[in-house]
Short mmCIF file of C-alpha atoms in Angstrom, two decimals:
data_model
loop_
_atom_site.label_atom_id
_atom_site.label_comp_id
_atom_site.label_asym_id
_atom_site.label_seq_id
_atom_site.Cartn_x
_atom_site.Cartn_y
_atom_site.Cartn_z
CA UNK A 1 -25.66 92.05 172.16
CA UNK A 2 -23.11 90.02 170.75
CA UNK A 3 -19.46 91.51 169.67
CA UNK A 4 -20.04 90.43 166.02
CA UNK A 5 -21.16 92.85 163.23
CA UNK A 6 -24.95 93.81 164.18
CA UNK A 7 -27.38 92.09 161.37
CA UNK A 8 -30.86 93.16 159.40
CA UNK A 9 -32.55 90.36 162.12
CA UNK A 10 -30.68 92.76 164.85
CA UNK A 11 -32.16 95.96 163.41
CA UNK A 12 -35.57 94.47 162.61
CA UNK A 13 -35.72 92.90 166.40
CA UNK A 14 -34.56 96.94 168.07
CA UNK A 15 -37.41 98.32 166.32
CA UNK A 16 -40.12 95.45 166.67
CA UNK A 17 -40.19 94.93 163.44
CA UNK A 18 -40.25 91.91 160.92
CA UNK A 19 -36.86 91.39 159.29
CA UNK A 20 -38.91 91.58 155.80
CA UNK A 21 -40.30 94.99 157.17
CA UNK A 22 -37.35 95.92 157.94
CA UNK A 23 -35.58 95.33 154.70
CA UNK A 24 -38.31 97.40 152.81
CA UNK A 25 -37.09 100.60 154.84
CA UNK A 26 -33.87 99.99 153.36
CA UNK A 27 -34.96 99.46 149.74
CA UNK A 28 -37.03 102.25 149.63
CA UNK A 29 -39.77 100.81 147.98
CA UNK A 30 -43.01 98.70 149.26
CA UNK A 31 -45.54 99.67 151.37
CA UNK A 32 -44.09 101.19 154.58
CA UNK A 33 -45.45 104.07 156.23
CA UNK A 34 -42.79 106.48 157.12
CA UNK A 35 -42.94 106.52 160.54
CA UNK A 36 -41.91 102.33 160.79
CA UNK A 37 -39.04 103.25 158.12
CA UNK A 38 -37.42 105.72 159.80
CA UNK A 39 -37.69 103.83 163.23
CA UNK A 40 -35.86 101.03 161.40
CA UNK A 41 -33.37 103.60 159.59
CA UNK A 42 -33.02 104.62 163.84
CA UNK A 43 -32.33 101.26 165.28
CA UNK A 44 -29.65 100.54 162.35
CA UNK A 45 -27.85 103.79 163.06
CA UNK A 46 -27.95 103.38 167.07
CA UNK A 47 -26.70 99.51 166.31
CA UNK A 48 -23.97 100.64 163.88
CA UNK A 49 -25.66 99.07 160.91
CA UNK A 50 -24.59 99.88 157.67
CA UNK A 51 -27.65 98.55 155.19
CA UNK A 52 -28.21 95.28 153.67
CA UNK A 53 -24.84 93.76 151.78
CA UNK A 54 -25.26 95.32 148.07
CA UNK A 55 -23.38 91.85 146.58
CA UNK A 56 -26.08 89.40 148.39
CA UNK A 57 -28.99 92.09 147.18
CA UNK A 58 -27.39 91.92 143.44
CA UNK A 59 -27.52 88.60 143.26
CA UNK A 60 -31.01 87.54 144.80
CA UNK A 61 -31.71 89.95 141.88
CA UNK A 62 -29.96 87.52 139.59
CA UNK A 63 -27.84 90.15 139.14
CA UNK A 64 -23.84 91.03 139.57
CA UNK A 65 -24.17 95.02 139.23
CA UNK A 66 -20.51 94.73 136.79
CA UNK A 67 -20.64 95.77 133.55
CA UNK A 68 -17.77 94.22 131.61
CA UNK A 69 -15.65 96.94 129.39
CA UNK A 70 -13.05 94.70 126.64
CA UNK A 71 -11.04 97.59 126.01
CA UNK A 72 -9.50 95.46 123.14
CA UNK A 73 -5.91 96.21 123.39
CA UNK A 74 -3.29 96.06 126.27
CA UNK A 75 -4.37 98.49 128.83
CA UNK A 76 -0.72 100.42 128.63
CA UNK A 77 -1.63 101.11 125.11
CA UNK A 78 -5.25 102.25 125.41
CA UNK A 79 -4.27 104.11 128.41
CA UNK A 80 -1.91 106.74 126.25
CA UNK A 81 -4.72 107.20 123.64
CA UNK A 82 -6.88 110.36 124.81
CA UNK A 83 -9.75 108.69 122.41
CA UNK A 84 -10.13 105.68 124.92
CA UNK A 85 -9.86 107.58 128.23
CA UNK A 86 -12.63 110.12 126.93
CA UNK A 87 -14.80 107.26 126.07
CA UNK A 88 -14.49 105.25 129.18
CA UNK A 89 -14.67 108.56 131.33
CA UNK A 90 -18.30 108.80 129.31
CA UNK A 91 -19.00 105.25 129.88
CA UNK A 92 -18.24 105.66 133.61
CA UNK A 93 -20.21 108.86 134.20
CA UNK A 94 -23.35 107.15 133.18
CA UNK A 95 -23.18 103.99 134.62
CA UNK A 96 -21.46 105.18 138.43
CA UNK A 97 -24.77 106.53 139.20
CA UNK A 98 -26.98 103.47 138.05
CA UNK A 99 -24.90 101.67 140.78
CA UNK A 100 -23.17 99.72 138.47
CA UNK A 101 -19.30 98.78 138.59
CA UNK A 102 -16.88 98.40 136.18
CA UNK A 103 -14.69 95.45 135.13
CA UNK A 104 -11.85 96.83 132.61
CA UNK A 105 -11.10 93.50 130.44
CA UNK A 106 -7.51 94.01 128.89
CA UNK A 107 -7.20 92.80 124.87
CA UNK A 108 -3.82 90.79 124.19
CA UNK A 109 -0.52 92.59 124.79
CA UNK A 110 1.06 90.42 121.70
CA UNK A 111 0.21 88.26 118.94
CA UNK A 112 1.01 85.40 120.86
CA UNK A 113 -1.68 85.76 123.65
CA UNK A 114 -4.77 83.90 124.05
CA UNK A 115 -7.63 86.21 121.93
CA UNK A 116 -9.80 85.69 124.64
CA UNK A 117 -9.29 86.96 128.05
CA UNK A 118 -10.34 84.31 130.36
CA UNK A 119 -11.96 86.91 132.53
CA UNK A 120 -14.58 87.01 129.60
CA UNK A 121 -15.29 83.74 129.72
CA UNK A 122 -15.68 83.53 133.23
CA UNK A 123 -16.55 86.88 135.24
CA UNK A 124 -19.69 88.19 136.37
CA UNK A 125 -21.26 90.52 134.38
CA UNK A 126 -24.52 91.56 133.66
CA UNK A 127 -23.55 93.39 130.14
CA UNK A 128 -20.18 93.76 128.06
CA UNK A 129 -19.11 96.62 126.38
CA UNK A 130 -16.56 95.48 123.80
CA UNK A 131 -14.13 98.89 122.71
CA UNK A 132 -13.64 99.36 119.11
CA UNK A 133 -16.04 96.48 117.71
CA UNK A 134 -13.43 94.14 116.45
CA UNK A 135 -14.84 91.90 113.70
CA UNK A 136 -17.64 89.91 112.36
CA UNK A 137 -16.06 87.11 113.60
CA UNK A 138 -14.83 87.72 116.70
CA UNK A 139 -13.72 85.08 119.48
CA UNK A 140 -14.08 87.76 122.17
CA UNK A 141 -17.97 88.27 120.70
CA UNK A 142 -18.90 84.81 120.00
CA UNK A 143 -17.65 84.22 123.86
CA UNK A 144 -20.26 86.74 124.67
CA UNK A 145 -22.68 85.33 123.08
CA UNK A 146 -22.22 81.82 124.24
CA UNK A 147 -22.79 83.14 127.68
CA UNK A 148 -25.84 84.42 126.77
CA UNK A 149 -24.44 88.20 127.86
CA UNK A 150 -26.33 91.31 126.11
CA UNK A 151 -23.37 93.06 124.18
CA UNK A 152 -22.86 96.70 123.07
CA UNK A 153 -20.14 97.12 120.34
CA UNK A 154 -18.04 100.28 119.79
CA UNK A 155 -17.80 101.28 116.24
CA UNK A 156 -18.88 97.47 115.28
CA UNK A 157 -20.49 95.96 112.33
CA UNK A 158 -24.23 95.65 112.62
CA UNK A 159 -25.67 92.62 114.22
CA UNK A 160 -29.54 92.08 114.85
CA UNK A 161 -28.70 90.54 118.20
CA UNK A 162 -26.31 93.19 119.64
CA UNK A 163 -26.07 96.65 120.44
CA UNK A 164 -24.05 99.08 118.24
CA UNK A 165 -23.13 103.04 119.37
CA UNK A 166 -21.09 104.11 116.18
CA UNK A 167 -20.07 107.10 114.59
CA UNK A 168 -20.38 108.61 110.80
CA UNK A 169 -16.90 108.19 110.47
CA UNK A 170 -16.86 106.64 106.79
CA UNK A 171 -19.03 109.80 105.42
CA UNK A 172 -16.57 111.97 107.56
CA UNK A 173 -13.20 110.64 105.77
CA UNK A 174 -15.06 111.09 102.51
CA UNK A 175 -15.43 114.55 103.60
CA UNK A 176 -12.27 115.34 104.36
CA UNK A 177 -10.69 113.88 100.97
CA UNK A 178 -12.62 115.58 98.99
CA UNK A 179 -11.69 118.76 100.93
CA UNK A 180 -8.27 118.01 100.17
CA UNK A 181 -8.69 117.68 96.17
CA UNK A 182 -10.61 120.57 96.80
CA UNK A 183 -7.57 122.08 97.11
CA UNK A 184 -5.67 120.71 94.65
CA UNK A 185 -4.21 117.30 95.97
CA UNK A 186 -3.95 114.54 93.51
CA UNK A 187 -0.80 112.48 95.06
CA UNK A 188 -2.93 111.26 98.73
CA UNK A 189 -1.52 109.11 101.22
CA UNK A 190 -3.26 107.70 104.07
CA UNK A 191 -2.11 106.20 107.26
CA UNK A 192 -4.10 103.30 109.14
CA UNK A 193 -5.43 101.93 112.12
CA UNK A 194 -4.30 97.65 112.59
CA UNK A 195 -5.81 95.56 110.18
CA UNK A 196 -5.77 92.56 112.22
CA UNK A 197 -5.14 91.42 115.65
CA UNK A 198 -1.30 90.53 114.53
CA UNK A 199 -0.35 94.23 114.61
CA UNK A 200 1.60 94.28 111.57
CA UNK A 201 3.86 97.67 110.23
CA UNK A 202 4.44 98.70 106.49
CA UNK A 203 2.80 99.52 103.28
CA UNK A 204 0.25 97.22 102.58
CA UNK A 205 0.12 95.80 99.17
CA UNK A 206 -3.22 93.97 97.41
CA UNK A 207 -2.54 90.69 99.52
CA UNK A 208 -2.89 92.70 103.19
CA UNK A 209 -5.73 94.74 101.65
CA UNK A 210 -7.68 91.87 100.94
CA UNK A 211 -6.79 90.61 104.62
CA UNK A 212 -8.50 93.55 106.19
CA UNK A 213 -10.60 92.24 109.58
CA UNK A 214 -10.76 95.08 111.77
CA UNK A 215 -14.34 97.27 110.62
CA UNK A 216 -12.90 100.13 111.99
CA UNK A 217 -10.18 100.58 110.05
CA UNK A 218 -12.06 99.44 106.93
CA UNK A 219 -14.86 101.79 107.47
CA UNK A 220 -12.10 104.67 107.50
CA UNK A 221 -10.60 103.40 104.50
CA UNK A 222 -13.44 102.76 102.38
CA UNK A 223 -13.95 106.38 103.60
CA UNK A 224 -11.08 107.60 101.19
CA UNK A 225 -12.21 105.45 98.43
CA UNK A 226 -15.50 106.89 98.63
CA UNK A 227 -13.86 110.50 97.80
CA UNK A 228 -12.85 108.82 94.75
CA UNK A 229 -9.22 108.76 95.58
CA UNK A 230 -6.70 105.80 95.22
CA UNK A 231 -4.55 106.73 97.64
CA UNK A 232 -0.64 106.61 96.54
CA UNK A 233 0.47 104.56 99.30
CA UNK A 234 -1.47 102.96 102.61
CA UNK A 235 0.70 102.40 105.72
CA UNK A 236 -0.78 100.43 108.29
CA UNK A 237 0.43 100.85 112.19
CA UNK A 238 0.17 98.45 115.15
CA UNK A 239 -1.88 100.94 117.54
CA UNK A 240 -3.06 104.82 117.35
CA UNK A 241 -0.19 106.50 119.05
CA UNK A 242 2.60 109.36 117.92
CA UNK A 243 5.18 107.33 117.34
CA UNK A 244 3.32 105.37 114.56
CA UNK A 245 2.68 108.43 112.93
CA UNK A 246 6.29 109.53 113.17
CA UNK A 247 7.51 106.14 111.41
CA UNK A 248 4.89 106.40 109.05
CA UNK A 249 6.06 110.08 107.82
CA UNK A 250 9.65 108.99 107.76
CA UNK A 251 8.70 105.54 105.25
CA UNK A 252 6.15 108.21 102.95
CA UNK A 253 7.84 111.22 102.73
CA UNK A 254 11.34 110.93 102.05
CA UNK A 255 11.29 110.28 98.41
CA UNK A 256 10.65 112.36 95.47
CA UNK A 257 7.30 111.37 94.75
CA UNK A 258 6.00 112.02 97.91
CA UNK A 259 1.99 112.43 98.47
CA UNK A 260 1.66 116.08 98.98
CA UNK A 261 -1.45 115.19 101.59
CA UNK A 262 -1.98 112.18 104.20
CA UNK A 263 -5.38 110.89 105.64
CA UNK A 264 -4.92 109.73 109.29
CA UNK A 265 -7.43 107.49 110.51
CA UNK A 266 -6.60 109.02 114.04
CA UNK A 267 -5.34 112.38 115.73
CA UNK A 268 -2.44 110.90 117.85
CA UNK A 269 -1.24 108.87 114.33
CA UNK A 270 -1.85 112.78 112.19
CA UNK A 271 0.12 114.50 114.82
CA UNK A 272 3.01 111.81 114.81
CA UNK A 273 3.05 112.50 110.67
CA UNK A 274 3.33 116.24 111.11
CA UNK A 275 6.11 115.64 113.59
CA UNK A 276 8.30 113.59 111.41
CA UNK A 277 7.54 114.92 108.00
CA UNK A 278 9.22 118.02 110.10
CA UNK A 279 12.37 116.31 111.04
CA UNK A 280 12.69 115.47 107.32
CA UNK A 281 13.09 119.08 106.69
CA UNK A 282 9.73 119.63 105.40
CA UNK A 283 6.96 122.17 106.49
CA UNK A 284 3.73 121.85 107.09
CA UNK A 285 0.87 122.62 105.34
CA UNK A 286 3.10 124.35 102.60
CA UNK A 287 4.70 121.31 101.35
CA UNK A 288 2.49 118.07 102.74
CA UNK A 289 -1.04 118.44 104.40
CA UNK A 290 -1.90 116.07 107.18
CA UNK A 291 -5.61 115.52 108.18
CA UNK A 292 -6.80 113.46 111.42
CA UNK A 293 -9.67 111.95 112.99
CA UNK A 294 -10.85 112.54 116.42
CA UNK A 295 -10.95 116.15 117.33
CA UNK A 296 -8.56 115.89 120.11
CA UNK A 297 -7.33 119.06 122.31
CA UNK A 298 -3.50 118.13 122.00
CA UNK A 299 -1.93 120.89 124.48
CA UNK A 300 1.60 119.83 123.98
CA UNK A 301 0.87 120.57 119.49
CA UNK A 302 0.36 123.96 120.34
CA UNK A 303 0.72 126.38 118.42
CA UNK A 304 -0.60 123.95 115.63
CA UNK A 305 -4.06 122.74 115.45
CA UNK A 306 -4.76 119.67 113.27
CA UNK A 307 -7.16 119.61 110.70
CA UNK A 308 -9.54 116.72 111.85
CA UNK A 309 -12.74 114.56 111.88
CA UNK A 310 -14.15 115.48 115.13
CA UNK A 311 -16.37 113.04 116.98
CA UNK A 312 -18.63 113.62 120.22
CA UNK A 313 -15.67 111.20 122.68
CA UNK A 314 -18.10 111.50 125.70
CA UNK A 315 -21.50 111.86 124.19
CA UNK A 316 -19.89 109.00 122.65
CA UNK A 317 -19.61 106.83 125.53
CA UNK A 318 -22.52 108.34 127.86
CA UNK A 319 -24.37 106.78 124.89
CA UNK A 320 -22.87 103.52 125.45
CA UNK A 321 -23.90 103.84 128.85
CA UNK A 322 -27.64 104.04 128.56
CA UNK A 323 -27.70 101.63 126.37
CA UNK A 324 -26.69 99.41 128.83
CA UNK A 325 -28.95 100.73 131.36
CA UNK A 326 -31.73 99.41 128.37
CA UNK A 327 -30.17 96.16 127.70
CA UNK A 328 -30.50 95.94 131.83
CA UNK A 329 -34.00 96.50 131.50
CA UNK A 330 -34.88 93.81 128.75
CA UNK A 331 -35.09 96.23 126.07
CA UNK A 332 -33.96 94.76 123.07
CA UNK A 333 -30.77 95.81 121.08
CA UNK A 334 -30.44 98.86 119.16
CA UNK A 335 -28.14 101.12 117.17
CA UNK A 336 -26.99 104.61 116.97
CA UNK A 337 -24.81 106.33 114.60
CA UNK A 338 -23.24 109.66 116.14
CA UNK A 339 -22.51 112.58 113.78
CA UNK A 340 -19.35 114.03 113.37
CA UNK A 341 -17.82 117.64 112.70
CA UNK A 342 -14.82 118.64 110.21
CA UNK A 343 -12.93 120.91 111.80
CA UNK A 344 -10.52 122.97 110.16
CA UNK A 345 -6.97 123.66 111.79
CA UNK A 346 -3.62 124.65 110.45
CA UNK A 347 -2.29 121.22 109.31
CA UNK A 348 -4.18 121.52 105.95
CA UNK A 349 -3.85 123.71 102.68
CA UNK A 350 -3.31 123.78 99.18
CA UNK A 351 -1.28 121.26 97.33
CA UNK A 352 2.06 122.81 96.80
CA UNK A 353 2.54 124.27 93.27
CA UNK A 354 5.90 123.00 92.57
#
């Protein structure tokens, strides 16, 4: 024998075999009997043969076994977001035992980057997941589709030619609101996910309303007008992380007229609220009520819980991944909608009196 790395031909030859025979024992499928496959699986294990190379059995398949996840914003963003990691760890879970890999596709870090990763224009992938939908419009989704690559949108708009696993996040908003006038709240705030990819900061006025891309965020919002509130003030933030929140509460609250409740249109961006409405002295939920959305576990809150919009974070993505295993198939595109779960906590209560 030679001192190079024993081949299938090397196998197929120690246990007079064809090499064709041989490479049905490894497959597992075809006819075989038993006997020939496991004096094949033999011969490979005396040779030191480790099975056929997955990558050259992929692509005789026509196929690259990556599934491409656009997580949509810079990785050391998503990365601090508990939403994201509990999605991807659902995403993961379903697809590490199809065999299939996974190629984490970074969004912009800045403005000023390219919207388009070239690794979307150019890697192998069989499918793309694309993280949080984006818009109608989007560069990273018409790249997609120029490629011809199935697509599954997070939380996207509808599309007859792609996949969509949302949630009933508009109707759980609504929910919420009305909850809060429930109790008494007329003067309602709500803080914001980005609008558009520039990640702007501030109140937004009639002219940043009306440039609203992100259907995430506009879901939420239209959420809060469906309760039949106009709320006070709308601050948008760059990303979904405390320290949004915490700028947010210290531009809403420090007037007079402050709104006695906010709407978050995430946990992390609630939890940042409650934090800095309490370095301005006030408490909460006796003098401002803050709501979130996500149902997060936030061990470090403790002893508060927030009052949120809970949503199913892995069920979330473990849908995701079978939809790809369908797509993978040649099943064509469908949608799901997710429920969600109002869960009270003790960031929430009746509008103060005075």
């Amino acid at each position: 024998m030679s001192s190079q790395r024993p081949t299938l031909a090397d196998v197929a030859a120690s246990a007079g075999v064809s090499v064709s025979t041989a490479s049905l024992a490894f497959s597992g499928a075809g006819p075989i009997a038993a006997a020939t496959r496991q004096r094949v699986l033999d011969a490979a294990q005396a040779l030191g043969y480790a099975g056929p190379n997955p990558l050259g059995r992929q692509l005789r398949r026509g196929r690259s076994g990556i599934v491409g996840v656009i997580v949509g914003d810079a990785l050391r963003r998503a990365f601090r977001d508990p939403v994201s990691i509990q999605v991807l760890d659902g995403i993961t879970s379903t697809l590490g035992p199809m065999g299939l890999g996974v190629l984490l596709i970074a969004g912009p870090h800045d403005p000023t980057d390219p919207p388009v990763d070239p690794l979307v224009e150019l890697a192998a992938m069989d499918v793309a997941v694309m993280m949080w939908g984006g818009t109608t419009d989007d560069p990273v989704l018409s790249a997609l589709r120029r490629r011809g690559i199935p697509t599954v949108l997070v939380e996207g708009s509808r599309h007859p030619d792609i996949s969509v696993i949302g949630i009933a996040d508009r109707a759980g908003i609504a929910d919420v609101t009305r909850q809060l006038l429930g109790l008494g709240h007329t003067r309602i705030a709500t803080v914001t996910l980005p609008f558009t990819n520039d990640r702007s900061e501030g109140l937004v006025d009639a002219a940043r309303l009306d440039a609203l891309e992100w259907e995430l965020t506009r879901r939420r919002l239209d959420g809060v007008f469906d309760a039949g509130v106009q709320p006070v003030a709308i601050w948008e933030t760059p990303a979904s992380l405390v320290e949004h929140g915490a700028t947010a509460a210290r531009a809403l609250l420090a007037g007079p007229d402050r709104p006695t409740a906010v709407v978050c249109q995430s946990d992390l961006l609630a939890a940042g609220v409650v934090l800095g409405a309490r370095e301005l002295g006030l408490q909460v939920p006796q003098d401002v009520s803050v709501v979130g959305f996500d149902g997060l576990d936030l061990p470090w809150f403790k002893p508060d819980v927030l009052t949120s919009v809970a949503q199913p974070l892995a069920e979330k993505g473990r849908a995701v991944g079978r939809e790809v295993a369908r797509l993978l198939e040649g099943e064509p595109p469908q949608s799901l909608d997710l429920p969600v779960e109002l869960v009270w906590g003790t960031t929430a209560g009746p509008a103060p009196t005075a």
